[in-house]
Amino acid sequence: MTLDDLIYKPGLLQGQRILVTGGGSGLGRVMAEALLLLGADVYICGRRLAVVEQTAGELMQAHGGRVVPLACDIRDDAAIHALIDTIWADGGALTGLINNAAGNFVSRTEDLSSRAFDAIANTVFRGSFCMTLACGKRWLAEGRKASVLSILTTWVWNGSPYTVPSAMSKAGLNAMTQSLAVEWGGRGIRFNAIAPGLFPTEGMSARLNPGGGEHIAEGNPMGRNGRMPELANLAAFLMSSGSEYLTGQTIAIDGAQYQATGGNFAHMASWTDDDWTAARQNIQSRTAEDKRLRSA
Ligand code: HXC
């Protein structure tokens, strides 16, 4: 991505300090790059230090500026507090938080265990809330303005079969967005969310399209998937001071896929037992490889 892909003047986010959870890869990396291009100091965290370090290095080499990589598993309260301590000590308060880190995989709900639910809900729902709370307590105590952006899905409005823990968790964050926009609005902290349609990333494809093949824009009124700069432009707008009166909103960016098709995994109702077994094997071999890399 370059500044030419973005629709804003250079320096739009100068002076801002923004944390992107899960910023080492996928949509988080895209948003981190856009924030950096627009002049923000960017912090990215993820479970794998090597991944966030590599991303930070690549982004700074390409664009200059400052990207600070930090390891954090947002399922771990102590890790969240250590991360926030480190960031505040590094140069003062954050001005913004992007709750992007997530975990998800397709599965028939009857095949899930409570641990499978926890693997997703403790990251998406609990982890994002605890990160928001840790930042929010500091902002309130210090009397600072801030912007929180959460990356959701259109399933917050209609649920999603075969990804029920994710749909439940994201719907919870939608409620957080609306609730805290009101509760903390008078103290200058605003909350918005983006519900992206298909912006294919490698991590998402491995778990939501485990049979491989291209993500097709079937049923999308615009006949295509999202382009990364489109998402980045919306995120930058929501983090900028020019959108300060905009709060409590969840904005879909999906080519109207949700209105046309529901935007979820209802089409998997036709999968056979063998399809589900193969999907589970593909997803779990990918998760095992991730774990191997995390412990390497
Ligand atoms: C059924 C499964 C399973 C599967 C894991 N489990 N995969 N159950 N089907 N395919 C079960 C395991 O058997 C285990 O339960 C429990 O889940 C925990 O498994 P772990 O491997 O220990 O989990 P963990 O290492 O914590 O891995 C977390 C993860 C993994 C969520 C499972 O996928 C991950 O780290 N993902 C991060 C990246 C990611 O998911 N990106 C996609 C985000 S896309 P038992 O009982 O057996 O112990 C997204 C929205 C996209 O969020 C929107 C598109 C429109």
PDB file of N, CA and C in Angstrom, residues 184-217:
ATOM      1  N   TRP A 184     -19.350   6.201  28.078  1.00  0.00           N
ATOM      2  CA  TRP A 184     -18.112   6.988  28.140  1.00  0.00           C
ATOM      3  C   TRP A 184     -18.089   8.155  27.138  1.00  0.00           C
ATOM      4  N   GLY A 185     -19.184   8.340  26.400  1.00  0.00           N
ATOM      5  CA  GLY A 185     -19.201   9.401  25.373  1.00  0.00           C
ATOM      6  C   GLY A 185     -18.974  10.781  25.956  1.00  0.00           C
ATOM      7  N   GLY A 186     -19.572  11.033  27.092  1.00  0.00           N
ATOM      8  CA  GLY A 186     -19.435  12.347  27.736  1.00  0.00           C
ATOM      9  C   GLY A 186     -18.030  12.617  28.219  1.00  0.00           C
ATOM     10  N   ARG A 187     -17.217  11.566  28.260  1.00  0.00           N
ATOM     11  CA  ARG A 187     -15.828  11.733  28.688  1.00  0.00           C
ATOM     12  C   ARG A 187     -14.843  11.610  27.523  1.00  0.00           C
ATOM     13  N   GLY A 188     -15.393  11.741  26.312  1.00  0.00           N
ATOM     14  CA  GLY A 188     -14.529  11.888  25.134  1.00  0.00           C
ATOM     15  C   GLY A 188     -14.014  10.591  24.537  1.00  0.00           C
ATOM     16  N   ILE A 189     -14.575   9.476  24.963  1.00  0.00           N
ATOM     17  CA  ILE A 189     -14.102   8.208  24.400  1.00  0.00           C
ATOM     18  C   ILE A 189     -15.198   7.660  23.488  1.00  0.00           C
ATOM     19  N   ARG A 190     -14.824   7.418  22.251  1.00  0.00           N
ATOM     20  CA  ARG A 190     -15.849   6.967  21.314  1.00  0.00           C
ATOM     21  C   ARG A 190     -15.566   5.557  20.824  1.00  0.00           C
ATOM     22  N   PHE A 191     -16.621   4.921  20.385  1.00  0.00           N
ATOM     23  CA  PHE A 191     -16.582   3.501  20.026  1.00  0.00           C
ATOM     24  C   PHE A 191     -17.302   3.282  18.709  1.00  0.00           C
ATOM     25  N   ASN A 192     -16.583   2.709  17.750  1.00  0.00           N
ATOM     26  CA  ASN A 192     -17.211   2.321  16.500  1.00  0.00           C
ATOM     27  C   ASN A 192     -16.724   0.938  16.109  1.00  0.00           C
ATOM     28  N   ALA A 193     -17.347   0.388  15.089  1.00  0.00           N
ATOM     29  CA  ALA A 193     -16.948  -0.945  14.619  1.00  0.00           C
ATOM     30  C   ALA A 193     -17.111  -1.008  13.111  1.00  0.00           C
ATOM     31  N   ILE A 194     -16.309  -1.884  12.521  1.00  0.00           N
ATOM     32  CA  ILE A 194     -16.422  -2.164  11.092  1.00  0.00           C
ATOM     33  C   ILE A 194     -16.840  -3.623  10.945  1.00  0.00           C
ATOM     34  N   ALA A 195     -17.794  -3.869  10.069  1.00  0.00           N
ATOM     35  CA  ALA A 195     -18.201  -5.239   9.744  1.00  0.00           C
ATOM     36  C   ALA A 195     -17.773  -5.509   8.304  1.00  0.00           C
ATOM     37  N   PRO A 196     -16.543  -6.056   8.140  1.00  0.00           N
ATOM     38  CA  PRO A 196     -16.069  -6.272   6.763  1.00  0.00           C
ATOM     39  C   PRO A 196     -16.731  -7.503   6.142  1.00  0.00           C
ATOM     40  N   GLY A 197     -16.987  -7.434   4.867  1.00  0.00           N
ATOM     41  CA  GLY A 197     -17.365  -8.636   4.120  1.00  0.00           C
ATOM     42  C   GLY A 197     -16.101  -9.413   3.800  1.00  0.00           C
ATOM     43  N   LEU A 198     -16.044 -10.031   2.646  1.00  0.00           N
ATOM     44  CA  LEU A 198     -14.883 -10.854   2.303  1.00  0.00           C
ATOM     45  C   LEU A 198     -13.706 -10.014   1.841  1.00  0.00           C
ATOM     46  N   PHE A 199     -12.733  -9.923   2.718  1.00  0.00           N
ATOM     47  CA  PHE A 199     -11.420  -9.366   2.379  1.00  0.00           C
ATOM     48  C   PHE A 199     -10.461 -10.527   2.632  1.00  0.00           C
ATOM     49  N   PRO A 200     -10.283 -11.429   1.671  1.00  0.00           N
ATOM     50  CA  PRO A 200      -9.575 -12.680   1.979  1.00  0.00           C
ATOM     51  C   PRO A 200      -8.173 -12.443   2.532  1.00  0.00           C
ATOM     52  N   THR A 201      -7.884 -13.113   3.645  1.00  0.00           N
ATOM     53  CA  THR A 201      -6.538 -13.113   4.212  1.00  0.00           C
ATOM     54  C   THR A 201      -6.143 -14.568   4.391  1.00  0.00           C
ATOM     55  N   GLU A 202      -4.865 -14.793   4.580  1.00  0.00           N
ATOM     56  CA  GLU A 202      -4.370 -16.164   4.642  1.00  0.00           C
ATOM     57  C   GLU A 202      -4.921 -16.896   5.875  1.00  0.00           C
ATOM     58  N   GLY A 203      -4.877 -16.234   7.043  1.00  0.00           N
ATOM     59  CA  GLY A 203      -5.323 -16.882   8.282  1.00  0.00           C
ATOM     60  C   GLY A 203      -6.809 -17.195   8.257  1.00  0.00           C
ATOM     61  N   MET A 204      -7.579 -16.279   7.706  1.00  0.00           N
ATOM     62  CA  MET A 204      -9.019 -16.485   7.625  1.00  0.00           C
ATOM     63  C   MET A 204      -9.356 -17.612   6.640  1.00  0.00           C
ATOM     64  N   SER A 205      -8.684 -17.652   5.504  1.00  0.00           N
ATOM     65  CA  SER A 205      -8.969 -18.686   4.502  1.00  0.00           C
ATOM     66  C   SER A 205      -8.685 -20.078   5.058  1.00  0.00           C
ATOM     67  N   ALA A 206      -7.603 -20.203   5.864  1.00  0.00           N
ATOM     68  CA  ALA A 206      -7.234 -21.521   6.389  1.00  0.00           C
ATOM     69  C   ALA A 206      -8.310 -22.090   7.303  1.00  0.00           C
ATOM     70  N   ARG A 207      -9.102 -21.218   7.929  1.00  0.00           N
ATOM     71  CA  ARG A 207     -10.070 -21.693   8.923  1.00  0.00           C
ATOM     72  C   ARG A 207     -11.516 -21.591   8.482  1.00  0.00           C
ATOM     73  N   LEU A 208     -11.777 -20.752   7.495  1.00  0.00           N
ATOM     74  CA  LEU A 208     -13.161 -20.562   7.071  1.00  0.00           C
ATOM     75  C   LEU A 208     -13.392 -21.100   5.664  1.00  0.00           C
ATOM     76  N   ASN A 209     -12.326 -21.413   4.960  1.00  0.00           N
ATOM     77  CA  ASN A 209     -12.437 -21.996   3.617  1.00  0.00           C
ATOM     78  C   ASN A 209     -11.414 -23.125   3.531  1.00  0.00           C
ATOM     79  N   PRO A 210     -11.514 -24.108   4.492  1.00  0.00           N
ATOM     80  CA  PRO A 210     -10.418 -25.056   4.672  1.00  0.00           C
ATOM     81  C   PRO A 210     -10.235 -26.017   3.514  1.00  0.00           C
ATOM     82  N   GLY A 211     -11.193 -26.104   2.595  1.00  0.00           N
ATOM     83  CA  GLY A 211     -11.015 -26.963   1.430  1.00  0.00           C
ATOM     84  C   GLY A 211     -10.098 -26.340   0.402  1.00  0.00           C
ATOM     85  N   GLY A 212      -9.716 -25.104   0.635  1.00  0.00           N
ATOM     86  CA  GLY A 212      -8.847 -24.403  -0.311  1.00  0.00           C
ATOM     87  C   GLY A 212      -9.656 -23.808  -1.446  1.00  0.00           C
ATOM     88  N   GLY A 213      -8.971 -23.416  -2.487  1.00  0.00           N
ATOM     89  CA  GLY A 213      -9.652 -22.764  -3.616  1.00  0.00           C
ATOM     90  C   GLY A 213      -9.861 -21.300  -3.328  1.00  0.00           C
ATOM     91  N   GLU A 214     -10.265 -20.598  -4.358  1.00  0.00           N
ATOM     92  CA  GLU A 214     -10.440 -19.146  -4.224  1.00  0.00           C
ATOM     93  C   GLU A 214     -11.711 -18.840  -3.461  1.00  0.00           C
ATOM     94  N   HIS A 215     -11.650 -17.771  -2.671  1.00  0.00           N
ATOM     95  CA  HIS A 215     -12.887 -17.251  -2.113  1.00  0.00           C
ATOM     96  C   HIS A 215     -13.624 -16.579  -3.249  1.00  0.00           C
ATOM     97  N   ILE A 216     -14.782 -17.091  -3.592  1.00  0.00           N
ATOM     98  CA  ILE A 216     -15.487 -16.441  -4.691  1.00  0.00           C
ATOM     99  C   ILE A 216     -16.522 -15.476  -4.147  1.00  0.00           C
ATOM    100  N   ALA A 217     -16.733 -14.455  -4.914  1.00  0.00           N
ATOM    101  CA  ALA A 217     -17.653 -13.410  -4.485  1.00  0.00           C
ATOM    102  C   ALA A 217     -19.083 -13.772  -4.884  1.00  0.00           C
TER     103      ALA A 217
END
